[in-house]
PDB file of C-alpha atoms in Angstrom:
ATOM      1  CA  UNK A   1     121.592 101.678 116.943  1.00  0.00           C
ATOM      2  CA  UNK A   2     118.185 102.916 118.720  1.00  0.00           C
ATOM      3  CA  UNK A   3     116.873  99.352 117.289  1.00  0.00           C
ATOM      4  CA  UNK A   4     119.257  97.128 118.716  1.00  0.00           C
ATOM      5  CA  UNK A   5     119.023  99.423 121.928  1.00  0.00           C
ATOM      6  CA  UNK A   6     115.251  99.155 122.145  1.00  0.00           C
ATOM      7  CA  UNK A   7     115.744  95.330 121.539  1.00  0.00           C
ATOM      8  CA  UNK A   8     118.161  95.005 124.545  1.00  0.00           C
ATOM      9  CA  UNK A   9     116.016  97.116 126.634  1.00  0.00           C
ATOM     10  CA  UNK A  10     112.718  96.887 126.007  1.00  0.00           C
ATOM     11  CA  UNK A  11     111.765  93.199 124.921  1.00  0.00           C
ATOM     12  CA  UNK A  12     111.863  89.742 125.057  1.00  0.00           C
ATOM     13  CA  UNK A  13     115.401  89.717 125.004  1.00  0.00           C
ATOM     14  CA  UNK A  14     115.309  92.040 128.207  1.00  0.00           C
ATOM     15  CA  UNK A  15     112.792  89.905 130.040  1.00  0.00           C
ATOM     16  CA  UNK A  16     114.475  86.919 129.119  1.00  0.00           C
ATOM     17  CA  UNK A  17     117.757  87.846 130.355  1.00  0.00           C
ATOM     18  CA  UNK A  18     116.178  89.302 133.613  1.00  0.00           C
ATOM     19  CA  UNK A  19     117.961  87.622 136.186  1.00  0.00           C
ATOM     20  CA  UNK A  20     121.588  88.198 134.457  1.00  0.00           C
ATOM     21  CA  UNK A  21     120.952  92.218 134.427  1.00  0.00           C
ATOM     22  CA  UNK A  22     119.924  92.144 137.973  1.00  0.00           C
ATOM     23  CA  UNK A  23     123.107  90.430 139.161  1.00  0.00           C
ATOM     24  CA  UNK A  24     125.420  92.767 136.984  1.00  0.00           C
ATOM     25  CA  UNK A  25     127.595  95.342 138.794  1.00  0.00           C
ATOM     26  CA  UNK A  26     129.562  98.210 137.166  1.00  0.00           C
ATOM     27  CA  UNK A  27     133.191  97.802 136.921  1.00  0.00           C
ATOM     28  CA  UNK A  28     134.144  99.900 139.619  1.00  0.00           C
ATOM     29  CA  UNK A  29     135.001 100.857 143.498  1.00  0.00           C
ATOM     30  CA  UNK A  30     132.837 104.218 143.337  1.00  0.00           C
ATOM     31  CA  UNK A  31     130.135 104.132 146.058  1.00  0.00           C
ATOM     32  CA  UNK A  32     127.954 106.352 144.554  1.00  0.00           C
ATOM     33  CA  UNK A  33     127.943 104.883 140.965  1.00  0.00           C
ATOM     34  CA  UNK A  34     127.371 101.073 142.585  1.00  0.00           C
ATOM     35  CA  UNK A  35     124.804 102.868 144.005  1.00  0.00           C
ATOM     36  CA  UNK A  36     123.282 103.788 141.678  1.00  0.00           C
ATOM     37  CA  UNK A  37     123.220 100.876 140.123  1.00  0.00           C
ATOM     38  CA  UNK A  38     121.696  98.795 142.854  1.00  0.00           C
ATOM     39  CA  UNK A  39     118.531 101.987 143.131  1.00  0.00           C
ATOM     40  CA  UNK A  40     118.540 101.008 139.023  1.00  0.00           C
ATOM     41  CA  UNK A  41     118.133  97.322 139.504  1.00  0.00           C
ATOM     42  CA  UNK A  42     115.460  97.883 142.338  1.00  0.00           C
ATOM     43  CA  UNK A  43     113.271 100.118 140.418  1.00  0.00           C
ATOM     44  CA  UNK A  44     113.638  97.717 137.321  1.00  0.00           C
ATOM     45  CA  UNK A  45     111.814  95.285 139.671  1.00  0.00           C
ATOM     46  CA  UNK A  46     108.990  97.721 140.957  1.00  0.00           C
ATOM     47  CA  UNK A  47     111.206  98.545 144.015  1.00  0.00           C
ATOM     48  CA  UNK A  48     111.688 101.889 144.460  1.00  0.00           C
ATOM     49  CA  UNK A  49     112.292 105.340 142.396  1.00  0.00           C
ATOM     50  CA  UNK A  50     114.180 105.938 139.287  1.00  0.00           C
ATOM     51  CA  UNK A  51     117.345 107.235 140.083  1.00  0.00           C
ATOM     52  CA  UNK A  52     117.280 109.122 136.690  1.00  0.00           C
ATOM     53  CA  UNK A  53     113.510 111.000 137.316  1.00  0.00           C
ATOM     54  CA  UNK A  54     114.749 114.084 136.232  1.00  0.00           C
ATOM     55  CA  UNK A  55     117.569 113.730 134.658  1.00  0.00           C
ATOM     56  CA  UNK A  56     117.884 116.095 131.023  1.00  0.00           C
ATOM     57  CA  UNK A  57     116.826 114.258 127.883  1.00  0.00           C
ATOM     58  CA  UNK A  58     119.835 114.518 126.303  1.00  0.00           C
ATOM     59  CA  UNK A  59     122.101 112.638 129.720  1.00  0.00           C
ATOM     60  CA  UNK A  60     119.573 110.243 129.581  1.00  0.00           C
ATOM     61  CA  UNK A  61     120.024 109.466 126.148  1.00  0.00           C
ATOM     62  CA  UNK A  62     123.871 109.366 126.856  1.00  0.00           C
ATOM     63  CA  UNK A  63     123.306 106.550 129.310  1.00  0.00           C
ATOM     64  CA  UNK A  64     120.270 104.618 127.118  1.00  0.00           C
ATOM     65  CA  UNK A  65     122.417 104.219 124.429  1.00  0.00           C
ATOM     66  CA  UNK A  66     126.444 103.597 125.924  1.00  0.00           C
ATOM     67  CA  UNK A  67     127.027  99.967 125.042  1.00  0.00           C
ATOM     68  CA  UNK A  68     130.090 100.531 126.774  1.00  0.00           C
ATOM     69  CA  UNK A  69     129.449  98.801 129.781  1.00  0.00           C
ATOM     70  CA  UNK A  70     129.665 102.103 131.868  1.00  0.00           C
ATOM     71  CA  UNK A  71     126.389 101.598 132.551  1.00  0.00           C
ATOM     72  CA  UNK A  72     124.380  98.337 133.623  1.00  0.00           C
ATOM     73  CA  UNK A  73     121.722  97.124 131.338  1.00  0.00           C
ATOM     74  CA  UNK A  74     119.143  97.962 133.817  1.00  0.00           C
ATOM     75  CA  UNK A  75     120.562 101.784 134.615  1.00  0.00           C
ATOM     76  CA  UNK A  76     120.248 101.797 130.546  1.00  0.00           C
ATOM     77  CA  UNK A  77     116.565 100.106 130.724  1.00  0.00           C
ATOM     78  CA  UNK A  78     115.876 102.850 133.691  1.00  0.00           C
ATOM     79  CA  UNK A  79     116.798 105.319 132.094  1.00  0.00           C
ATOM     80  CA  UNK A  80     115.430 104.725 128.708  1.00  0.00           C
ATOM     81  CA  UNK A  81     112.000 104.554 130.879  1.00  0.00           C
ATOM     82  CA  UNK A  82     112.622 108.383 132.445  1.00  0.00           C
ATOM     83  CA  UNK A  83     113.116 109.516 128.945  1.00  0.00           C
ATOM     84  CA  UNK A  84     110.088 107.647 127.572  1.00  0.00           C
ATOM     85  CA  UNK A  85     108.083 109.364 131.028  1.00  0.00           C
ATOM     86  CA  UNK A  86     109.378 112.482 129.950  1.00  0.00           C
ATOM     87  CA  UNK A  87     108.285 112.117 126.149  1.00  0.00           C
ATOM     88  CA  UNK A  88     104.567 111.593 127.185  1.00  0.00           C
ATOM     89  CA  UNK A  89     104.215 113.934 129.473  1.00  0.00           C
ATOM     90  CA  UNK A  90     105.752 116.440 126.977  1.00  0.00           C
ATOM     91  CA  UNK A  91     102.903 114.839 124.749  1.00  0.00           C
ATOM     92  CA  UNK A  92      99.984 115.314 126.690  1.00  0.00           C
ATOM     93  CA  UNK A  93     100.263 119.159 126.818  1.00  0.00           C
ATOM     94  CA  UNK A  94     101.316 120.127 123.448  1.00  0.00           C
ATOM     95  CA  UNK A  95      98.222 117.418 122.197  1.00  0.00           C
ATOM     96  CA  UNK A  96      95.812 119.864 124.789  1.00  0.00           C
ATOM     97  CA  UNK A  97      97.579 122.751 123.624  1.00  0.00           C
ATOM     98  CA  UNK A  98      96.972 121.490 120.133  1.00  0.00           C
ATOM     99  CA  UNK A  99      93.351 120.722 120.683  1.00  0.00           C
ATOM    100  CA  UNK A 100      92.723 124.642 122.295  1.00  0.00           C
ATOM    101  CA  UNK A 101      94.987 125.712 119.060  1.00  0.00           C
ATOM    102  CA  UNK A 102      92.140 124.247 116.049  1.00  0.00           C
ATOM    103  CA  UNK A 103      89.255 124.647 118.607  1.00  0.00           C
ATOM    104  CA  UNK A 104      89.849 128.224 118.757  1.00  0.00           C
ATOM    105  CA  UNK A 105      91.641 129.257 115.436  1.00  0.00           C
ATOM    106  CA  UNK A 106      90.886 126.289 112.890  1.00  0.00           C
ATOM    107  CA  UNK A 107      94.820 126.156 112.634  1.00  0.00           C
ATOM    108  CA  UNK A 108      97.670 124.152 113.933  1.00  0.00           C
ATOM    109  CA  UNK A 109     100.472 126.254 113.192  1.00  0.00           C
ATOM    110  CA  UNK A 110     101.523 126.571 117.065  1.00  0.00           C
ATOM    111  CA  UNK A 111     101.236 122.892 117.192  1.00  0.00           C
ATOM    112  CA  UNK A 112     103.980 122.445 114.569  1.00  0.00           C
ATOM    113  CA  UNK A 113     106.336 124.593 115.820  1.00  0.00           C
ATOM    114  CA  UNK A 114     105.986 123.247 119.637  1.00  0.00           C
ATOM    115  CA  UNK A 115     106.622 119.747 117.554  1.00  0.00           C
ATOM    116  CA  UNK A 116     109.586 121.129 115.667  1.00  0.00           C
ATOM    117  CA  UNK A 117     111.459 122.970 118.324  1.00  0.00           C
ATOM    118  CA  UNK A 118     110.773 119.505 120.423  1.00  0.00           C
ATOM    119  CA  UNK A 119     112.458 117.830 117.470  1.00  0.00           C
ATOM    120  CA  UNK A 120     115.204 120.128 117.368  1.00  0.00           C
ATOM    121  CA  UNK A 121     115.987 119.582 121.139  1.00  0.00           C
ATOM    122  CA  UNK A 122     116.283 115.886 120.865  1.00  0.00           C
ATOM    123  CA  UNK A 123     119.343 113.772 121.333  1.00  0.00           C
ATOM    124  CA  UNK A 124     120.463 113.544 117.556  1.00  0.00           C
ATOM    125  CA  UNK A 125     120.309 109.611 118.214  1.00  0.00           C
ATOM    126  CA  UNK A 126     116.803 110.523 118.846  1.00  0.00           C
ATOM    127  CA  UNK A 127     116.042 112.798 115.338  1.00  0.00           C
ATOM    128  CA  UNK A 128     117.619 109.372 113.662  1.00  0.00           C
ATOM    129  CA  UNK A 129     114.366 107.503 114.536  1.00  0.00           C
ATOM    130  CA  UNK A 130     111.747 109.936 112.689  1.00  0.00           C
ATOM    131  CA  UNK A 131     111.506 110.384 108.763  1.00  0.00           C
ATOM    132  CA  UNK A 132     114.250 111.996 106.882  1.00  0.00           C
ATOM    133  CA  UNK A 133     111.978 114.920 106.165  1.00  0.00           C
ATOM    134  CA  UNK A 134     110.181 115.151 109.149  1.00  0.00           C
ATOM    135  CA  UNK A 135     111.886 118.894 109.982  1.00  0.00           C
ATOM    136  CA  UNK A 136     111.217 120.065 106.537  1.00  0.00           C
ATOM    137  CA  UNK A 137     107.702 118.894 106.843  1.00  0.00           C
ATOM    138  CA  UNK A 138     106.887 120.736 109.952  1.00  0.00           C
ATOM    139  CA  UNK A 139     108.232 124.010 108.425  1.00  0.00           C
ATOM    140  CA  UNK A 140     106.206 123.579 105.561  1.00  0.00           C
ATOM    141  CA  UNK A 141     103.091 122.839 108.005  1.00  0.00           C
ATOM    142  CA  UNK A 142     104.154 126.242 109.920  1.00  0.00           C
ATOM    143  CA  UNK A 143     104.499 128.404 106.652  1.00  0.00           C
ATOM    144  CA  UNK A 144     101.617 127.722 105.587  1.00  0.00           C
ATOM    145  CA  UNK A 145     100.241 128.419 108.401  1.00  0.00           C
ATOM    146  CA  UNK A 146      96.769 126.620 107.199  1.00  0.00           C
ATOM    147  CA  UNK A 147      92.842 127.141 108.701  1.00  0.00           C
ATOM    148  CA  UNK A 148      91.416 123.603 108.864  1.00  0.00           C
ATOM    149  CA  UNK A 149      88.442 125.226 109.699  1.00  0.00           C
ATOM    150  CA  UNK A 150      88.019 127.573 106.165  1.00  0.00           C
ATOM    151  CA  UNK A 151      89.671 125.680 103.377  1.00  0.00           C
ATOM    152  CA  UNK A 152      89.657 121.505 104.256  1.00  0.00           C
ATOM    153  CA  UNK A 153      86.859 121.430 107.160  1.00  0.00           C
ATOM    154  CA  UNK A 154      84.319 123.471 104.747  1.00  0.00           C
ATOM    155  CA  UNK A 155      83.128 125.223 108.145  1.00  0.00           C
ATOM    156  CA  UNK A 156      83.321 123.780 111.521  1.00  0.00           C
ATOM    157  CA  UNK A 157      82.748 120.118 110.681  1.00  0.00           C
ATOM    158  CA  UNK A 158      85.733 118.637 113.241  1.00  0.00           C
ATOM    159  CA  UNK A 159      88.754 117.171 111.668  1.00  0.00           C
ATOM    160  CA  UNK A 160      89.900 114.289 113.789  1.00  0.00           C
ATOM    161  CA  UNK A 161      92.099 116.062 115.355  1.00  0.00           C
ATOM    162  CA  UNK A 162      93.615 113.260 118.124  1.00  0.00           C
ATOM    163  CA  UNK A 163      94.429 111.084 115.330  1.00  0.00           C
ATOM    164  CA  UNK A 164      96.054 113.772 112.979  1.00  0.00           C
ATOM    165  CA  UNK A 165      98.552 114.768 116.146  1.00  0.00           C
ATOM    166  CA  UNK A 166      98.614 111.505 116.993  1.00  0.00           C
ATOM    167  CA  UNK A 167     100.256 110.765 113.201  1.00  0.00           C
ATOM    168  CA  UNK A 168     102.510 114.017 113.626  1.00  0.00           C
ATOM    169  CA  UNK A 169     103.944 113.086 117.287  1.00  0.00           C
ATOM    170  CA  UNK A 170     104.613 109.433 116.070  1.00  0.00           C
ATOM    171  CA  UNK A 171     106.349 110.360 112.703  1.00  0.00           C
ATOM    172  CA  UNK A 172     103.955 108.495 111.173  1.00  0.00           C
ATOM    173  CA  UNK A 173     105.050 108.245 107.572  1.00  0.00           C
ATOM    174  CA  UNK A 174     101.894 108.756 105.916  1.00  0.00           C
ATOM    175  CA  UNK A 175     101.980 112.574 106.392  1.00  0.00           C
ATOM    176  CA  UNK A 176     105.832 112.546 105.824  1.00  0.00           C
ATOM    177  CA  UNK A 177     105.820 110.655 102.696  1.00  0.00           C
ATOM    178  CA  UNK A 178     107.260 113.222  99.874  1.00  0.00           C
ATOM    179  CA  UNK A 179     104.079 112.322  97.646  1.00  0.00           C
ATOM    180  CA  UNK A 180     101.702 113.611 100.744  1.00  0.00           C
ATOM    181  CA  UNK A 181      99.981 117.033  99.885  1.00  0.00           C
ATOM    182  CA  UNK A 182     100.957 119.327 102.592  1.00  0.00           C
ATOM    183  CA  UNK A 183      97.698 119.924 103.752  1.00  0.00           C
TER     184      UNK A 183
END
């Protein structure tokens, strides 16, 4: 589902069918929801603000991924963009957090758990797209609640730490793959 989604609204496809989602209009007489759905269409085309900035993850994953038509492709596309603003923003502190964390302890265990309970507050459509064991993962990360710094940096030798949180973020499947130590 979020595959065919991101295909429809963030591709080829979309750019290709540009001038069809600009014309569409919602089925309906409501003021406020055509609206809406011309302040979607301008801001798809660099005119204007979203008319989602704001909005709660887990509303603007209701309106990203209804097929249903309630929604035009570009409200969908506009508000699959909020959600991806939201995302890296929510990224850039816990990756400074992150870096303070191992800078000052040799650990990541508050990294983890700022990952995990961001994982847990996702849109379950959203928890779909990471490894099955990505949640089990991060709690074994957090119990172990490991010193980089003592036992696999040998002293303060710098782990690349950008890339490692980069990996975790990202689901990359590397770390999540079952034969991966846990360190």
């Amino acid at each position: 589902m979020a595959k065919n989604t991101f295909n429809e609204l963030d591709s080829g496809h979309y750019t290709a069918n540009k001038s069809k989602h600009d014309s569409e209009v919602p089925d309906t007489d409501n003021a406020e929801l055509l609206a809406r759905a011309k302040s979607a269409t301008k801001y798809t085309n660099g005119l204007g603000k979203n008319p989602f900035s704001g909005m709660p993850r887990d509303q603007l994953a209701l309106i990203t991924y209804d097929d249903s038509g309630t929604f035009t492709v570009n409200e969908r596309r506009a508000a699959l963009e909020e959600s991806a603003k939201q995302e890296f923003a929510w990224r850039q502190k816990v990756v400074a957090e992150a870096e303070y964390e191992y800078n000052n302890t040799g650990k990541l265990t508050k990294f983890f758990q700022s990952v995990l309970d961001h994982y847990k507050g996702l849109p379950l459509v959203e928890q779909a797209q990471y490894p099955d064991n990505y949640e089990t993962k991060l709690q074994e990360w957090i119990d172990l609640d490991f010193n980089y710094f003592t036992h696999i940096a040998e002293g303060k030798n710098k782990l690349d730490i950008e890339n490692f949180v980069s990996k975790v973020l990202t689901g990359n499947s590397s770390l999540f793959d079952n034969a991966t130590s846990s360190k």
